[in-house]
Short mmCIF file of C-alpha atoms in Angstrom, two decimals:
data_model
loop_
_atom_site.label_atom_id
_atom_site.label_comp_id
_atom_site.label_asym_id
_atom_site.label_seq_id
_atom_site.Cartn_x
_atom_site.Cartn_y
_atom_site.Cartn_z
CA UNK A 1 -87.80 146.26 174.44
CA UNK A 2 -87.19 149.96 174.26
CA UNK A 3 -89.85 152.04 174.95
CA UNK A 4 -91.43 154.31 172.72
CA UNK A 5 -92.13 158.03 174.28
CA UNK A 6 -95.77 158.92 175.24
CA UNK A 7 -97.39 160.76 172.69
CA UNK A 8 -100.46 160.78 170.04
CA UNK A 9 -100.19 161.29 166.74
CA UNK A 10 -102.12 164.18 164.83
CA UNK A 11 -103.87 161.06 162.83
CA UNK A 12 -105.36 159.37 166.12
CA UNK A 13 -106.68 162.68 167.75
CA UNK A 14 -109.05 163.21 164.09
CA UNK A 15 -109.57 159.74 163.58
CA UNK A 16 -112.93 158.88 163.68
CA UNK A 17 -114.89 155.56 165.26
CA UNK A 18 -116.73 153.62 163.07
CA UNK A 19 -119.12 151.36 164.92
CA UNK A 20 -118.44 147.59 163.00
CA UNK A 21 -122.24 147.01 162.70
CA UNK A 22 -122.21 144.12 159.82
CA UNK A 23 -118.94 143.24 160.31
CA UNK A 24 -119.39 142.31 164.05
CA UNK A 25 -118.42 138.98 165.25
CA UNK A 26 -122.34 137.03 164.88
CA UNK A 27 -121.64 137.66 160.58
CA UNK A 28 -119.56 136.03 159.06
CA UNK A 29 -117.49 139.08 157.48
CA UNK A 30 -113.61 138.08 159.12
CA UNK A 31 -112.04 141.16 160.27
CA UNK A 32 -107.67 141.53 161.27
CA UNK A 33 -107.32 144.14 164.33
CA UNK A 34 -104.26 145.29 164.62
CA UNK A 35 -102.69 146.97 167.65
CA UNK A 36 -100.84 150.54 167.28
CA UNK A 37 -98.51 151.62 169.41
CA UNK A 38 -98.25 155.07 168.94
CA UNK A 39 -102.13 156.56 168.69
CA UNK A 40 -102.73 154.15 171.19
CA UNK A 41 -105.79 153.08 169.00
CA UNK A 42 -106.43 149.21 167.05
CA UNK A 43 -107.13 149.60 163.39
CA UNK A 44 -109.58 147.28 162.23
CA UNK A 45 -109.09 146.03 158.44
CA UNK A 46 -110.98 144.08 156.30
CA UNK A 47 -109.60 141.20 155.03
CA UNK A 48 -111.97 141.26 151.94
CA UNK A 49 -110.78 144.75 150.82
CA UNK A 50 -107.66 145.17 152.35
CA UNK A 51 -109.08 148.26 154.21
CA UNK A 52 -108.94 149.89 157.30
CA UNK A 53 -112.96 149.91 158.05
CA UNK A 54 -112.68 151.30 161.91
CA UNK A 55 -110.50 153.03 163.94
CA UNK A 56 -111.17 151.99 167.96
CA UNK A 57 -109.62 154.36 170.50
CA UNK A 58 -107.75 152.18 173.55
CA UNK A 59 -105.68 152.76 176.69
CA UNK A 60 -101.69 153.92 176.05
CA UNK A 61 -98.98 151.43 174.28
CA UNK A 62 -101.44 148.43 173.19
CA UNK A 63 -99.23 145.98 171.80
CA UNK A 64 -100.44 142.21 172.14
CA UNK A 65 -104.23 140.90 171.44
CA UNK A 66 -105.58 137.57 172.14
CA UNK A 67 -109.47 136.48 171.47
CA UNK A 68 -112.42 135.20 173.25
CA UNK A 69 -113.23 131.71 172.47
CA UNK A 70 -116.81 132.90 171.35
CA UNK A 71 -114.77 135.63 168.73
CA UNK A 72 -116.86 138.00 170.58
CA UNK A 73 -114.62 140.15 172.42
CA UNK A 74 -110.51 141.09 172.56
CA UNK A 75 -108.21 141.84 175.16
CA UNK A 76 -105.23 143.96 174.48
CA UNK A 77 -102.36 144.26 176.67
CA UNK A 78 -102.12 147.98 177.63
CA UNK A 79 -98.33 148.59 178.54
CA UNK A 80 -98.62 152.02 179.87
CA UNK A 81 -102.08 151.78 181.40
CA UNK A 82 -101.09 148.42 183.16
CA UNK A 83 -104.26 146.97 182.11
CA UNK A 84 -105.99 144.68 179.63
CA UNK A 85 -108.80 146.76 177.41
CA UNK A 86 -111.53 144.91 176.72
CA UNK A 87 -113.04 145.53 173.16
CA UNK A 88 -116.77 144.47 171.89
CA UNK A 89 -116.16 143.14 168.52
CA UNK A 90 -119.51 144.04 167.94
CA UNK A 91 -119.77 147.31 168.45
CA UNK A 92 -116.01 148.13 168.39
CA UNK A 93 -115.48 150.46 171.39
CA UNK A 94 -113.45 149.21 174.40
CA UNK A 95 -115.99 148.40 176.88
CA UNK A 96 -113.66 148.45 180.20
CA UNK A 97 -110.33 147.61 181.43
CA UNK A 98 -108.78 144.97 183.86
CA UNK A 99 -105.87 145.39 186.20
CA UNK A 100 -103.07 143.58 184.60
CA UNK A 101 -100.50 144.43 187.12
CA UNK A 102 -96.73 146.45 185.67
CA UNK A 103 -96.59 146.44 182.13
CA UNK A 104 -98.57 144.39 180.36
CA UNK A 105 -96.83 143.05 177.12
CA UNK A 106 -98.48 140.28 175.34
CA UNK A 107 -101.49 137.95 176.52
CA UNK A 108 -102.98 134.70 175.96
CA UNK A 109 -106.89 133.39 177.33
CA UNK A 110 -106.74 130.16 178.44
CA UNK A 111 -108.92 127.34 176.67
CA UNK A 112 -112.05 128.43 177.86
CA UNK A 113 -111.71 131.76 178.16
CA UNK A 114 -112.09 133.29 181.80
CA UNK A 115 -108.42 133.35 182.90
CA UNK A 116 -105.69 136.15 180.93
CA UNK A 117 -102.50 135.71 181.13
CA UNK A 118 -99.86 138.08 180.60
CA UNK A 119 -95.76 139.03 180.50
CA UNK A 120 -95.28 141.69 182.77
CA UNK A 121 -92.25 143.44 181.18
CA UNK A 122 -91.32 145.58 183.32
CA UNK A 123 -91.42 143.73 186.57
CA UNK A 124 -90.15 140.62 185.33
CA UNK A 125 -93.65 138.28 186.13
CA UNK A 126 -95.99 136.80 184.49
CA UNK A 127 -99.49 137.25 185.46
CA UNK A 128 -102.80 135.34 185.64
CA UNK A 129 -106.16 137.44 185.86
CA UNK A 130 -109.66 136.26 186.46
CA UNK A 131 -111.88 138.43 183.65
CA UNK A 132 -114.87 138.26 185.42
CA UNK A 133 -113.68 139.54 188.74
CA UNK A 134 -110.58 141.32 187.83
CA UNK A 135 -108.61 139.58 190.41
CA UNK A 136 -104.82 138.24 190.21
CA UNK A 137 -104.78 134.85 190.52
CA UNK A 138 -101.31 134.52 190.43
CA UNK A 139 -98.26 136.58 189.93
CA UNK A 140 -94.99 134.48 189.64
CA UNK A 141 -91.45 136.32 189.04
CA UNK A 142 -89.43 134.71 185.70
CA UNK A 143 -86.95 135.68 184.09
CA UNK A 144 -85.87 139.52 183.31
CA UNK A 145 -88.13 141.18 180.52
CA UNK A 146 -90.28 138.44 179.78
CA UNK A 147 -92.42 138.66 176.31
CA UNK A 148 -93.51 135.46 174.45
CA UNK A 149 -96.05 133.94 176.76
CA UNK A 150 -98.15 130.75 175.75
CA UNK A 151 -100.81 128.01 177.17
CA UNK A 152 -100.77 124.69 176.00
CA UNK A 153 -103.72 123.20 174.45
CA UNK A 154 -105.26 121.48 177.79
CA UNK A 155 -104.16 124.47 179.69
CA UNK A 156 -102.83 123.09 182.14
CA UNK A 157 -98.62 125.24 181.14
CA UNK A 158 -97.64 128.00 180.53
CA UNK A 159 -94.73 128.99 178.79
CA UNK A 160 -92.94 132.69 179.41
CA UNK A 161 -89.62 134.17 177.56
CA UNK A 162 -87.36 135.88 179.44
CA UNK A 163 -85.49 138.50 176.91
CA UNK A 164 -82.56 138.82 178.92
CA UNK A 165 -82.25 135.60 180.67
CA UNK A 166 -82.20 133.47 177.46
CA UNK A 167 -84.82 131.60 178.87
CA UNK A 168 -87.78 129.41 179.06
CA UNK A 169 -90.12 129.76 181.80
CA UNK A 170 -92.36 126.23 182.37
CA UNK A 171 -95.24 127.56 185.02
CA UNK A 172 -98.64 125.51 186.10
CA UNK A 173 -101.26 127.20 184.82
CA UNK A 174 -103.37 126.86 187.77
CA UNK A 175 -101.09 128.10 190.86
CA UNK A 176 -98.25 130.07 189.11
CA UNK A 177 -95.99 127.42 190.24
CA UNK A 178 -92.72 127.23 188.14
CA UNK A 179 -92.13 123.46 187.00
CA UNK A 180 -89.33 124.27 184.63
CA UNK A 181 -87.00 126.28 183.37
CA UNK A 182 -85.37 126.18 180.14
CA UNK A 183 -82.65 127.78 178.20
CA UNK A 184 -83.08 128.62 174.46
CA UNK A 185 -81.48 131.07 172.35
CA UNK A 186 -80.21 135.14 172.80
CA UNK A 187 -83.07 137.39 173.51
CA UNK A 188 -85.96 134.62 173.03
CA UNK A 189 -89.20 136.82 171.72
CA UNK A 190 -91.82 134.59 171.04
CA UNK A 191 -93.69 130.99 171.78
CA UNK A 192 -95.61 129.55 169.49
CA UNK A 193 -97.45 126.43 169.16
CA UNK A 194 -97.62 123.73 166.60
CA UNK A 195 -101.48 123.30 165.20
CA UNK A 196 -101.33 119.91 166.54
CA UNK A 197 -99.87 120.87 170.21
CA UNK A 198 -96.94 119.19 171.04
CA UNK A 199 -94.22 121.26 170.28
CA UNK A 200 -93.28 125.19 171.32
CA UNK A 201 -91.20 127.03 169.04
CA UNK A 202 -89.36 129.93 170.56
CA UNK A 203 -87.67 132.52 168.53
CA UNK A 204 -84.42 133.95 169.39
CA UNK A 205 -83.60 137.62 168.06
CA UNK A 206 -80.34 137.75 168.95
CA UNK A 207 -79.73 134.28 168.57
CA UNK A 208 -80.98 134.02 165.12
CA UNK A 209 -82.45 131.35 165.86
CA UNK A 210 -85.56 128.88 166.67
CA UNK A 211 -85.74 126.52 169.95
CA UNK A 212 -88.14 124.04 169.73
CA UNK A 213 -89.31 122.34 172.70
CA UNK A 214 -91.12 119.37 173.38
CA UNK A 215 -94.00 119.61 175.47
CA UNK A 216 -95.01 116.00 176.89
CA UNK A 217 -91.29 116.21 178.53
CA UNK A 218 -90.61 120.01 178.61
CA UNK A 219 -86.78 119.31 177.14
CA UNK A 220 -85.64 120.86 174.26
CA UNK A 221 -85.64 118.91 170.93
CA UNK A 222 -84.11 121.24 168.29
CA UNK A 223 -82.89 124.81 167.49
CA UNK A 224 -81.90 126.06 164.03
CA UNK A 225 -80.84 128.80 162.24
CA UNK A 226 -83.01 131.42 160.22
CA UNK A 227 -81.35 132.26 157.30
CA UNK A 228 -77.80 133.56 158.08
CA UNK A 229 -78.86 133.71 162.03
CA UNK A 230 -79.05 137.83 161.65
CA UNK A 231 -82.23 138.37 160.70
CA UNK A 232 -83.75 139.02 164.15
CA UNK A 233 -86.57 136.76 164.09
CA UNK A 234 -89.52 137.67 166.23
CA UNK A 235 -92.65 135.97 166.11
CA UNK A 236 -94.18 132.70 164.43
CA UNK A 237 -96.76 131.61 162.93
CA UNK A 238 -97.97 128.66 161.50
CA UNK A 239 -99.78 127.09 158.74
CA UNK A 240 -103.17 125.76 159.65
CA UNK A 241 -101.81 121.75 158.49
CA UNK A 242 -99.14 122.21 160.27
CA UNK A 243 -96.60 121.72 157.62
CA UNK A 244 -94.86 125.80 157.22
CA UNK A 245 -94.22 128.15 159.48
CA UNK A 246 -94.10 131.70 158.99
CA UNK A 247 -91.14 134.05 160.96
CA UNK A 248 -91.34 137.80 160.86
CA UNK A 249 -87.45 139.01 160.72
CA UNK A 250 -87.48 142.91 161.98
CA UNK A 251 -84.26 143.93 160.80
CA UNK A 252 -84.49 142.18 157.64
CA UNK A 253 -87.71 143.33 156.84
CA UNK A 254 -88.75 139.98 155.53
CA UNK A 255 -90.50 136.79 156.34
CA UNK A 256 -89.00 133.03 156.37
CA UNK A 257 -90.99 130.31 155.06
CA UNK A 258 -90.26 127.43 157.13
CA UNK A 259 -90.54 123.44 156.52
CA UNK A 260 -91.75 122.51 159.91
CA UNK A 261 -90.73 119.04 159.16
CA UNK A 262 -87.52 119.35 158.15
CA UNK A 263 -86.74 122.57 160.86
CA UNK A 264 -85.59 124.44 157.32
CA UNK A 265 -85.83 127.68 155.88
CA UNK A 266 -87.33 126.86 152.29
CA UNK A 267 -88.12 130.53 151.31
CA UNK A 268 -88.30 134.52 151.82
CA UNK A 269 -90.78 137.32 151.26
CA UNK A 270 -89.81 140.62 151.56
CA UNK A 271 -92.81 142.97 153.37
CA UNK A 272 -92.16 146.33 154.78
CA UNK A 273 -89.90 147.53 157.66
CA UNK A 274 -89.30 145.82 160.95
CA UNK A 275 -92.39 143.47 160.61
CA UNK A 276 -93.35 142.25 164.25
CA UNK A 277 -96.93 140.72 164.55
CA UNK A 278 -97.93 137.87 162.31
CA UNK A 279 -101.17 136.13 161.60
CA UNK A 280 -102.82 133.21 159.00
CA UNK A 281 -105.85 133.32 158.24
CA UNK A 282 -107.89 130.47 159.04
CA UNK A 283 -107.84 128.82 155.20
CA UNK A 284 -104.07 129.24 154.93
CA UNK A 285 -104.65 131.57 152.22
CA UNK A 286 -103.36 135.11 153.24
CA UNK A 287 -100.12 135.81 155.55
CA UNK A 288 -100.30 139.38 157.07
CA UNK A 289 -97.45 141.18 159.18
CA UNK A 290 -97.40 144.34 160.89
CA UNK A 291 -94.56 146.14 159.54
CA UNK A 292 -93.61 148.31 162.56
CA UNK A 293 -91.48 151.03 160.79
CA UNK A 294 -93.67 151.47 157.99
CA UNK A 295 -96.82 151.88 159.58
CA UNK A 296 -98.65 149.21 157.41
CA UNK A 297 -99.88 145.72 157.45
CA UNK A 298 -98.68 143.18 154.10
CA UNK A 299 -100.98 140.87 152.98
CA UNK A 300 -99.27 138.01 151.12
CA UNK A 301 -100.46 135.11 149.12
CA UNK A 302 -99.28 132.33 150.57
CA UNK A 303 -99.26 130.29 147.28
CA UNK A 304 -97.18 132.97 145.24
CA UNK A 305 -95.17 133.96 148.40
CA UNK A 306 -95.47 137.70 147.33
CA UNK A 307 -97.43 140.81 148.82
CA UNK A 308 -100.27 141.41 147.62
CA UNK A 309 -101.55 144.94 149.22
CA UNK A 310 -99.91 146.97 151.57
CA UNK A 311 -102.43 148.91 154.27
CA UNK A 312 -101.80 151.88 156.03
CA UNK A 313 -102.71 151.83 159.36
CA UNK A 314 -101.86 153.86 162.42
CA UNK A 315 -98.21 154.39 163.48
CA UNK A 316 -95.98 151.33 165.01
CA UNK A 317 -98.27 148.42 164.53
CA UNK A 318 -97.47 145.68 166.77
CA UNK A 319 -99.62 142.59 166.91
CA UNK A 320 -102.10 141.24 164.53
CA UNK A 321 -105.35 139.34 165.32
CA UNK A 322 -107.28 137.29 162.74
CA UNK A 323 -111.51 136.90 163.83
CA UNK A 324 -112.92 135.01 161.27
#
């Protein structure tokens, strides 16, 4: 990915930090953080009003999120710092920072929480840390600029794109070991699993396309077009049943609806410009992206297929997180 030059906005230097209080994570108010590149702050909205309700100040270039198993804290991958920040939902201020070797890019917790792992861009590894200590378990080399990076349900693999390489990178979980590796589609972005864990899909943003792989035997099973193949699909989400999936397609500011079933595209929603992060919340109800070039998130009805509210938040929003 190109990176963006190191500077704050006027907006982040004057926003204020409003502590989340009620709307921490032992209430049951749901909140969506989403990470901004640019201010290097997360703006934390409220699904219920479609407002921003707290800004929270981080380290420089947060782009991916992942969450604690207990919803009680978030790590964000801090490109520039080469960290992970460490946000209490409760409070909403970043609490520390872990050493997440060159360029952090996006991160996933394994299943029970005390082991972060992360695409180091820059570098071309991908990265276990121990949260706790802070220490590198493991720091295995894949494939150049690596992004999408994923742990299957037992934890036991993880999968890592490789942007340039095409590729698939199949590691153990455990010792960093590579067991596999796989080639999918041009400049793979994402991996995403389906609700019931046997399948990654992998989008391609080159390619146009989606790879989906099959996890009992690590071989690919499918890959198929989105749309006309040129709408630069980037990441994936899915329904919580399992049936759609939702794509975020940058350069066609849009969204495909996909039938999981039938690996087709069944509809589009237009949102705002170069839409990157994704997330469902938990009833299947609302679709949100974080359109990157507009500096807002959409919030769609998933039944109507249309946008619902558009929120401004703080410049080049990358990644979405849902906390119910």
């Amino acid at each position: 990915m190109t990176k963006p030059t190191r500077r704050r906005s006027a907006a982040a230097l004057t926003a204020p930090l409003i502590l989340l209080g009620a709307f921490g994570a032992s209430s049951r108010e749901p909140l969506l953080y989403v990470s901004n590149e640019i201010p290097n702050t997360i703006s934390v909205v409220s699904p219920r009003t479609n407002a921003v309700i707290a800004t929270v100040p981080v380290g420089k270039r947060p782009r991916g999120m992942a969450l604690s198993p207990d919803r009680r804290t978030v790590y964000v991958a801090l490109g520039q710092d080469d960290a992970l920040g460490v946000v209490d939902v409760a409070s909403g201020q970043m609490t520390r920072t872990i050493p997440a070797n060159r360029d952090p890019e996006l991160v996933v917790l394994g299943p029970d929480g005390k082991v972060a792992y992360v695409s180091n861009e820059e570098v071309a590894h991908a990265s276990a840390i121990d949260i706790a200590s802070g220490k590198t378990l493991f720091s295995t080399p894949v494939g150049v600029e690596p992004e999408g990076v994923g742990i299957t349900r037992d934890g036991t693999k993880l999968y890592v794109t490789a942007e340039t390489n095409n590729t698939v990178s199949v590691l153990d979980a455990k010792t960093g070991r590579l067991l596999k590796t796989l080639h999918v589609g041009d400049n793979p972005r994402t991996v995403a699993f389906t609700p019931d864990g046997t399948r990654a899909w992998v989008s391609a943003e080159a390619g146009g396309n989606v790879t989906v792989i099959d996890i009992a035997t690590d071989s690919v099973v499918a890959q198929f077009p989105i749309r006309d193949g040129k709408t630069k699909p980037v990441r994936i989400a899915f329904s919580p049943d399992g049936r759609l999936a939702y794509v975020t397609e940058g350069a066609a500011a849009s969204v495909s609806v996909v039938d999981v079933a039938r690996h087709a595209v069944i509809d589009s929603i237009v949102v705002g410009r170069r839409p990157w992060g994704i997330a469902v919340s938990p009833d299947g109800g609302r679709l949100y992206t974080a359109d990157g070039r507009s500096n807002s998130v959409s919030v769609i009805d998933t039944k109507t297929r249309k946008v619902i509210a558009a929120v401004p938040v703080g410049e080049r929003p990358n990644d979405l997180l849902y906390i119910p």
